[in-house]
Protein backbone atom coordinates (compact mmCIF):
# COMPACT_ATOMS: atom_id res chain seq x y z
CA UNK A 1 0.00 0.00 0.00
CA UNK A 2 1.26 3.50 -0.89
CA UNK A 3 2.70 5.68 1.88
CA UNK A 4 0.66 8.84 2.33
CA UNK A 5 1.00 11.71 4.80
CA UNK A 6 -1.48 11.35 7.67
CA UNK A 7 -2.26 13.77 10.51
CA UNK A 8 -1.00 12.35 13.82
CA UNK A 9 -0.81 15.48 15.95
CA UNK A 10 -2.38 18.91 16.00
CA UNK A 11 -2.25 22.11 17.99
CA UNK A 12 -3.17 25.76 17.85
CA UNK A 13 -2.23 29.01 19.53
CA UNK A 14 -4.45 32.06 19.73
CA UNK A 15 -3.35 35.32 21.33
CA UNK A 16 -5.65 36.23 24.23
CA UNK A 17 -6.33 39.75 23.00
CA UNK A 18 -9.70 39.94 21.22
CA UNK A 19 -10.48 42.89 18.96
CA UNK A 20 -14.19 43.12 18.15
CA UNK A 21 -15.74 45.02 15.26
CA UNK A 22 -16.97 47.54 17.83
CA UNK A 23 -13.40 48.00 19.09
CA UNK A 24 -12.25 48.74 15.52
CA UNK A 25 -15.13 51.12 14.88
CA UNK A 26 -13.75 53.34 17.66
CA UNK A 27 -10.77 54.36 15.54
CA UNK A 28 -11.57 53.14 11.99
CA UNK A 29 -14.37 54.59 9.81
CA UNK A 30 -16.37 51.36 9.86
CA UNK A 31 -19.17 49.62 11.76
CA UNK A 32 -20.05 46.20 13.16
CA UNK A 33 -23.02 46.14 10.75
CA UNK A 34 -20.85 46.70 7.63
CA UNK A 35 -18.20 44.16 8.61
CA UNK A 36 -20.76 41.54 9.66
CA UNK A 37 -22.92 41.97 6.57
CA UNK A 38 -20.04 41.91 4.04
CA UNK A 39 -17.74 39.35 5.70
CA UNK A 40 -19.41 37.52 8.62
CA UNK A 41 -16.47 38.54 10.82
CA UNK A 42 -17.34 39.58 14.40
CA UNK A 43 -13.92 39.60 16.07
CA UNK A 44 -10.27 38.69 15.58
CA UNK A 45 -7.21 38.01 17.76
CA UNK A 46 -4.25 40.34 17.96
CA UNK A 47 -0.81 39.47 19.31
CA UNK A 48 -0.07 40.77 22.78
CA UNK A 49 3.05 42.22 24.32
CA UNK A 50 6.03 39.92 23.70
CA UNK A 51 4.20 37.54 21.35
CA UNK A 52 6.15 36.84 18.17
CA UNK A 53 5.74 34.71 15.07
CA UNK A 54 8.23 32.31 16.66
CA UNK A 55 6.59 32.17 20.10
CA UNK A 56 3.12 31.58 18.65
CA UNK A 57 4.37 28.90 16.24
CA UNK A 58 6.29 27.12 19.00
CA UNK A 59 3.23 27.05 21.28
CA UNK A 60 1.11 25.45 18.55
CA UNK A 61 3.94 23.06 17.63
CA UNK A 62 4.41 21.85 21.22
CA UNK A 63 0.75 20.82 21.36
CA UNK A 64 0.94 19.06 18.00
CA UNK A 65 4.05 17.15 19.08
CA UNK A 66 2.41 16.16 22.39
CA UNK A 67 -0.69 14.82 20.61
CA UNK A 68 1.53 12.84 18.21
CA UNK A 69 3.57 11.55 21.15
CA UNK A 70 6.91 12.63 19.74
CA UNK A 71 9.58 15.15 20.74
CA UNK A 72 11.32 17.87 18.69
CA UNK A 73 14.34 15.54 18.43
CA UNK A 74 12.17 13.06 16.48
CA UNK A 75 11.35 15.57 13.73
CA UNK A 76 12.85 15.05 10.26
CA UNK A 77 11.58 18.32 8.78
CA UNK A 78 9.83 21.54 9.80
CA UNK A 79 7.86 23.50 7.19
CA UNK A 80 6.54 26.91 8.20
CA UNK A 81 3.90 28.69 6.11
CA UNK A 82 4.22 32.40 6.84
CA UNK A 83 4.19 35.87 5.31
CA UNK A 84 4.74 37.86 8.51
CA UNK A 85 8.24 36.91 9.70
CA UNK A 86 9.88 38.14 12.90
CA UNK A 87 12.80 39.31 10.74
CA UNK A 88 13.31 39.50 6.98
CA UNK A 89 16.35 37.24 7.31
CA UNK A 90 16.70 34.42 8.16
CA UNK A 91 13.32 32.85 7.55
CA UNK A 92 11.02 32.16 10.53
CA UNK A 93 11.54 28.41 10.17
CA UNK A 94 15.10 28.74 11.48
CA UNK A 95 14.06 30.69 14.57
CA UNK A 96 11.21 28.26 15.23
CA UNK A 97 13.46 25.21 14.82
CA UNK A 98 15.92 26.62 17.34
CA UNK A 99 13.23 27.68 19.82
CA UNK A 100 11.70 24.19 19.63
CA UNK A 101 15.08 22.59 20.26
CA UNK A 102 14.90 20.60 17.03
CA UNK A 103 17.93 19.81 14.86
CA UNK A 104 16.19 18.83 11.60
CA UNK A 105 16.05 20.93 8.40
CA UNK A 106 13.52 23.74 8.38
CA UNK A 107 12.28 26.10 5.71
CA UNK A 108 9.52 28.62 5.09
CA UNK A 109 6.90 28.71 2.37
CA UNK A 110 5.62 32.19 1.54
CA UNK A 111 2.46 31.55 -0.45
CA UNK A 112 0.09 33.83 1.46
CA UNK A 113 -3.10 32.19 2.64
CA UNK A 114 -2.38 29.13 0.46
CA UNK A 115 0.95 28.54 2.22
CA UNK A 116 -0.10 25.86 4.70
CA UNK A 117 -1.71 23.65 2.03
CA UNK A 118 1.46 24.12 -0.06
CA UNK A 119 3.34 22.96 3.06
CA UNK A 120 1.05 19.96 3.57
CA UNK A 121 1.52 18.76 0.00
CA UNK A 122 5.29 19.35 0.18
CA UNK A 123 5.48 17.29 3.38
CA UNK A 124 3.40 14.60 1.66
CA UNK A 125 6.05 14.31 -1.08
CA UNK A 126 8.85 13.73 1.46
CA UNK A 127 6.72 11.18 3.32
CA UNK A 128 5.56 9.41 0.16
CA UNK A 129 9.12 8.93 -1.12
CA UNK A 130 10.15 7.47 2.22
CA UNK A 131 12.70 10.25 2.81
CA UNK A 132 11.09 11.46 6.06
CA UNK A 133 8.81 10.04 8.76
CA UNK A 134 7.97 12.93 11.10
CA UNK A 135 7.18 16.27 9.48
CA UNK A 136 5.83 19.31 11.32
CA UNK A 137 3.84 21.77 9.21
CA UNK A 138 3.04 25.07 10.89
CA UNK A 139 0.84 27.95 9.69
CA UNK A 140 1.49 31.16 11.62
CA UNK A 141 0.75 34.83 11.03
CA UNK A 142 1.02 38.11 12.88
CA UNK A 143 -0.72 39.81 10.01
CA UNK A 144 -1.73 42.74 12.26
CA UNK A 145 1.79 44.16 11.91
CA UNK A 146 1.21 44.73 8.18
CA UNK A 147 -2.24 46.30 8.44
CA UNK A 148 -2.85 49.94 7.63
CA UNK A 149 -5.42 51.07 10.19
CA UNK A 150 -6.25 54.07 8.00
CA UNK A 151 -7.41 51.68 5.23
CA UNK A 152 -10.81 50.35 6.27
CA UNK A 153 -11.00 48.08 3.22
CA UNK A 154 -8.22 45.81 4.55
CA UNK A 155 -7.63 46.36 8.29
CA UNK A 156 -10.96 44.84 9.36
CA UNK A 157 -10.37 41.57 7.54
CA UNK A 158 -7.38 39.94 9.25
CA UNK A 159 -6.32 38.37 12.55
CA UNK A 160 -3.29 36.72 14.21
CA UNK A 161 -3.02 32.97 14.95
CA UNK A 162 -0.88 29.85 14.72
CA UNK A 163 -1.70 26.18 14.16
CA UNK A 164 0.43 23.12 13.52
CA UNK A 165 0.12 19.53 12.44
CA UNK A 166 2.48 16.54 12.74
CA UNK A 167 2.38 14.32 9.67
CA UNK A 168 3.53 10.69 9.60
CA UNK A 169 3.20 7.95 6.98
CA UNK A 170 -0.02 5.95 6.80
CA UNK A 171 0.02 2.68 4.87
CA UNK A 172 -3.68 1.80 5.17
CA UNK A 173 -4.70 3.89 2.14
CA UNK A 174 -5.62 6.92 4.25
CA UNK A 175 -3.88 10.30 4.31
CA UNK A 176 -3.45 12.84 1.51
CA UNK A 177 -5.32 11.41 -1.49
CA UNK A 178 -5.13 14.26 -4.02
CA UNK A 179 -4.00 17.86 -4.25
CA UNK A 180 -3.85 20.86 -6.58
CA UNK A 181 -1.46 23.80 -6.30
CA UNK A 182 -1.78 26.95 -8.38
CA UNK A 183 -0.33 30.38 -8.99
CA UNK A 184 -1.47 33.28 -11.18
CA UNK A 185 1.31 35.84 -10.85
CA UNK A 186 -0.38 38.11 -13.40
CA UNK A 187 -2.62 39.14 -10.49
CA UNK A 188 0.21 39.68 -7.98
CA UNK A 189 -0.58 43.38 -7.55
CA UNK A 190 -4.14 42.68 -6.45
CA UNK A 191 -2.81 41.74 -3.00
CA UNK A 192 0.64 42.92 -2.07
CA UNK A 193 2.95 45.02 0.07
CA UNK A 194 4.47 47.54 -2.38
CA UNK A 195 7.36 48.75 -0.19
CA UNK A 196 10.22 47.21 1.76
CA UNK A 197 11.59 44.84 -0.89
CA UNK A 198 14.49 45.32 -3.30
CA UNK A 199 12.47 47.24 -5.90
CA UNK A 200 11.23 49.79 -3.38
CA UNK A 201 13.45 49.46 -0.29
CA UNK A 202 12.46 50.88 3.07
CA UNK A 203 12.81 54.66 2.99
CA UNK A 204 11.11 57.68 4.46
CA UNK A 205 8.90 57.95 1.38
CA UNK A 206 7.84 54.28 1.65
CA UNK A 207 6.78 54.93 5.24
CA UNK A 208 5.14 58.29 4.41
CA UNK A 209 3.15 56.66 1.58
CA UNK A 210 2.26 53.71 3.82
CA UNK A 211 3.70 51.34 1.22
CA UNK A 212 4.95 48.94 3.91
CA UNK A 213 1.35 47.85 4.54
CA UNK A 214 -0.89 45.32 2.77
CA UNK A 215 -2.88 46.66 -0.17
CA UNK A 216 -5.69 44.69 -1.68
CA UNK A 217 -8.06 45.04 -4.59
CA UNK A 218 -10.86 43.35 -2.63
CA UNK A 219 -13.30 42.84 -5.47
CA UNK A 220 -10.72 41.25 -7.80
CA UNK A 221 -9.48 38.97 -5.02
CA UNK A 222 -13.04 38.01 -4.12
CA UNK A 223 -13.78 37.13 -7.78
CA UNK A 224 -10.61 35.02 -7.96
CA UNK A 225 -11.38 33.37 -4.61
CA UNK A 226 -14.86 32.38 -5.69
CA UNK A 227 -13.63 30.91 -9.00
CA UNK A 228 -10.76 28.98 -7.44
CA UNK A 229 -12.69 27.71 -4.43
CA UNK A 230 -15.14 26.05 -6.80
CA UNK A 231 -12.74 24.80 -9.50
CA UNK A 232 -10.11 23.54 -7.04
CA UNK A 233 -12.71 21.70 -4.96
CA UNK A 234 -14.12 20.11 -8.11
CA UNK A 235 -10.65 19.15 -9.43
CA UNK A 236 -9.30 17.60 -6.22
CA UNK A 237 -12.46 15.59 -5.61
CA UNK A 238 -12.63 14.44 -9.25
CA UNK A 239 -9.01 13.23 -8.98
CA UNK A 240 -10.13 11.18 -5.97
CA UNK A 241 -13.05 9.74 -7.97
CA UNK A 242 -15.68 11.66 -6.03
CA UNK A 243 -17.60 14.95 -6.02
CA UNK A 244 -17.61 17.74 -3.40
CA UNK A 245 -20.91 16.29 -2.10
CA UNK A 246 -19.08 13.08 -1.15
CA UNK A 247 -16.77 14.91 1.26
CA UNK A 248 -17.67 14.60 4.94
CA UNK A 249 -16.35 18.09 5.67
CA UNK A 250 -15.01 20.95 3.56
CA UNK A 251 -12.49 23.27 5.19
CA UNK A 252 -12.33 26.41 3.07
CA UNK A 253 -9.92 29.29 3.65
CA UNK A 254 -11.58 31.51 6.25
CA UNK A 255 -11.49 34.89 4.46
CA UNK A 256 -15.11 35.84 4.12
CA UNK A 257 -18.30 33.99 5.11
CA UNK A 258 -20.09 35.37 2.04
CA UNK A 259 -17.55 33.68 -0.27
CA UNK A 260 -18.14 30.35 1.52
CA UNK A 261 -21.92 30.79 1.33
CA UNK A 262 -21.69 31.51 -2.40
CA UNK A 263 -19.61 28.36 -2.90
CA UNK A 264 -22.21 26.31 -0.99
CA UNK A 265 -25.00 27.74 -3.17
CA UNK A 266 -23.11 27.08 -6.43
CA UNK A 267 -22.35 23.50 -5.41
CA UNK A 268 -25.87 23.02 -4.03
CA UNK A 269 -24.44 21.86 -0.71
CA UNK A 270 -25.72 22.67 2.79
CA UNK A 271 -23.63 25.12 4.83
CA UNK A 272 -23.04 22.47 7.51
CA UNK A 273 -20.79 20.68 4.99
CA UNK A 274 -18.39 23.64 5.42
CA UNK A 275 -16.40 24.33 8.56
CA UNK A 276 -16.60 28.00 9.53
CA UNK A 277 -14.76 29.93 12.24
CA UNK A 278 -14.10 33.20 10.36
CA UNK A 279 -16.55 35.00 12.69
CA UNK A 280 -14.18 34.41 15.65
CA UNK A 281 -10.76 34.87 14.09
CA UNK A 282 -11.18 36.73 10.73
CA UNK A 283 -8.65 35.86 8.01
CA UNK A 284 -5.52 34.45 9.63
CA UNK A 285 -3.85 33.87 6.24
CA UNK A 286 -1.47 30.86 6.38
CA UNK A 287 -2.87 29.85 9.80
CA UNK A 288 -6.47 29.83 8.54
CA UNK A 289 -6.79 26.26 7.19
CA UNK A 290 -4.80 24.49 9.96
CA UNK A 291 -6.63 26.51 12.64
CA UNK A 292 -9.97 25.45 11.16
CA UNK A 293 -8.74 21.87 10.86
CA UNK A 294 -7.64 21.77 14.52
CA UNK A 295 -10.95 23.25 15.70
CA UNK A 296 -12.90 20.80 13.54
CA UNK A 297 -11.01 17.92 15.21
CA UNK A 298 -11.56 19.39 18.69
CA UNK A 299 -15.28 19.80 18.02
CA UNK A 300 -15.63 16.20 16.81
CA UNK A 301 -16.50 17.35 13.28
CA UNK A 302 -13.81 15.03 11.86
CA UNK A 303 -14.16 11.34 12.67
CA UNK A 304 -12.10 8.24 11.85
CA UNK A 305 -12.59 7.27 8.21
CA UNK A 306 -13.91 10.70 7.15
CA UNK A 307 -12.80 12.30 3.90
CA UNK A 308 -12.15 16.02 4.10
CA UNK A 309 -11.42 18.65 1.47
CA UNK A 310 -9.33 21.75 2.13
CA UNK A 311 -9.09 24.72 -0.27
CA UNK A 312 -7.12 27.92 0.23
CA UNK A 313 -6.61 31.03 -1.90
CA UNK A 314 -4.66 34.20 -1.35
CA UNK A 315 -1.81 36.47 -2.32
CA UNK A 316 0.10 35.46 -5.42
CA UNK A 317 -2.59 35.20 -6.41
CA UNK A 318 -2.32 31.57 -5.39
CA UNK A 319 -4.54 28.66 -4.54
CA UNK A 320 -4.07 25.19 -3.08
CA UNK A 321 -6.36 22.31 -2.20
CA UNK A 322 -6.11 18.75 -0.90
CA UNK A 323 -8.37 15.81 -0.17
CA UNK A 324 -7.42 13.75 2.90
CA UNK A 325 -8.89 10.63 4.36
CA UNK A 326 -8.63 10.23 8.12
CA UNK A 327 -7.36 6.80 9.18
CA UNK A 328 -10.01 4.35 10.41
CA UNK A 329 -7.83 2.92 13.14
CA UNK A 330 -6.51 6.15 14.66
CA UNK A 331 -6.16 5.90 18.44
CA UNK A 332 -8.07 8.11 20.84
CA UNK A 333 -5.78 10.93 21.81
CA UNK A 334 -5.91 13.56 24.52
CA UNK A 335 -5.01 16.94 23.10
CA UNK A 336 -3.16 19.28 25.42
CA UNK A 337 -4.04 22.45 23.58
CA UNK A 338 -2.98 25.49 25.58
CA UNK A 339 -6.16 27.29 24.59
CA UNK A 340 -8.72 25.01 26.19
CA UNK A 341 -7.18 21.64 27.10
CA UNK A 342 -9.81 19.99 24.93
CA UNK A 343 -10.01 16.20 24.94
CA UNK A 344 -10.46 15.10 21.37
CA UNK A 345 -10.66 12.02 19.26
CA UNK A 346 -9.69 11.44 15.65
N1 LIG B 1 -16.38 49.65 6.67
C1 LIG B 1 -17.28 50.42 6.06
N2 LIG B 1 -17.29 50.62 4.74
C2 LIG B 1 -16.35 50.00 4.01
C3 LIG B 1 -15.38 49.18 4.59
C4 LIG B 1 -15.41 49.02 5.99
N3 LIG B 1 -14.52 48.26 6.66
N4 LIG B 1 -14.57 48.71 3.62
C5 LIG B 1 -15.02 49.22 2.47
N5 LIG B 1 -16.09 49.99 2.69
C6 LIG B 1 -16.88 50.74 1.71
C7 LIG B 1 -16.10 51.10 0.50
O1 LIG B 1 -15.35 52.30 0.73
C8 LIG B 1 -17.16 51.27 -0.52
O2 LIG B 1 -17.74 52.53 -0.34
P1 LIG B 1 -18.10 53.44 -1.62
O3 LIG B 1 -19.10 52.65 -2.39
O4 LIG B 1 -18.64 54.69 -0.99
O5 LIG B 1 -16.80 53.63 -2.33
C9 LIG B 1 -18.22 50.25 -0.12
O6 LIG B 1 -17.92 49.90 1.25
C10 LIG B 1 -18.17 48.99 -0.95
O7 LIG B 1 -16.83 48.54 -1.07
P2 LIG B 1 -16.48 47.27 -1.86
O8 LIG B 1 -14.99 47.10 -1.92
O9 LIG B 1 -17.26 47.23 -3.13
O10 LIG B 1 -17.06 46.15 -0.88
P3 LIG B 1 -17.29 44.63 -1.18
O11 LIG B 1 -18.71 44.30 -1.03
O12 LIG B 1 -16.58 44.20 -2.42
O13 LIG B 1 -16.55 43.91 0.04
C11 LIG B 1 -14.50 42.91 0.73
C12 LIG B 1 -15.19 44.16 0.28
C13 LIG B 1 -15.17 42.37 1.98
C14 LIG B 1 -13.05 43.22 1.04
C15 LIG B 1 -14.57 41.84 -0.36
O14 LIG B 1 -14.14 42.39 -1.56
C16 LIG B 1 -13.75 40.61 -0.07
O15 LIG B 1 -14.11 39.80 0.74
N6 LIG B 1 -12.63 40.42 -0.81
C17 LIG B 1 -11.81 39.26 -0.68
C18 LIG B 1 -10.93 39.38 0.49
C19 LIG B 1 -10.08 38.17 0.57
O16 LIG B 1 -10.54 37.07 0.53
N7 LIG B 1 -8.82 38.35 0.70
C20 LIG B 1 -7.98 37.22 0.75
C21 LIG B 1 -6.78 37.60 1.39
S1 LIG B 1 -5.76 36.27 1.31
C22 LIG B 1 -4.18 36.56 1.71
O17 LIG B 1 -3.33 35.94 1.18
C23 LIG B 1 -3.80 37.59 2.73
PDB file of C-alpha atoms in Angstrom, residues 32-41 256 258:
ATOM      1  CA  UNK A  32     -20.046  46.205  13.160  1.00  0.00           C
ATOM      2  CA  UNK A  33     -23.020  46.143  10.749  1.00  0.00           C
ATOM      3  CA  UNK A  34     -20.848  46.697   7.630  1.00  0.00           C
ATOM      4  CA  UNK A  35     -18.201  44.156   8.605  1.00  0.00           C
ATOM      5  CA  UNK A  36     -20.761  41.540   9.664  1.00  0.00           C
ATOM      6  CA  UNK A  37     -22.924  41.972   6.571  1.00  0.00           C
ATOM      7  CA  UNK A  38     -20.041  41.908   4.042  1.00  0.00           C
ATOM      8  CA  UNK A  39     -17.744  39.345   5.699  1.00  0.00           C
ATOM      9  CA  UNK A  40     -19.410  37.522   8.619  1.00  0.00           C
ATOM     10  CA  UNK A  41     -16.466  38.545  10.821  1.00  0.00           C
ATOM     11  CA  UNK A 256     -15.108  35.842   4.120  1.00  0.00           C
ATOM     12  CA  UNK A 258     -20.095  35.374   2.036  1.00  0.00           C
TER      13      UNK A 258
END
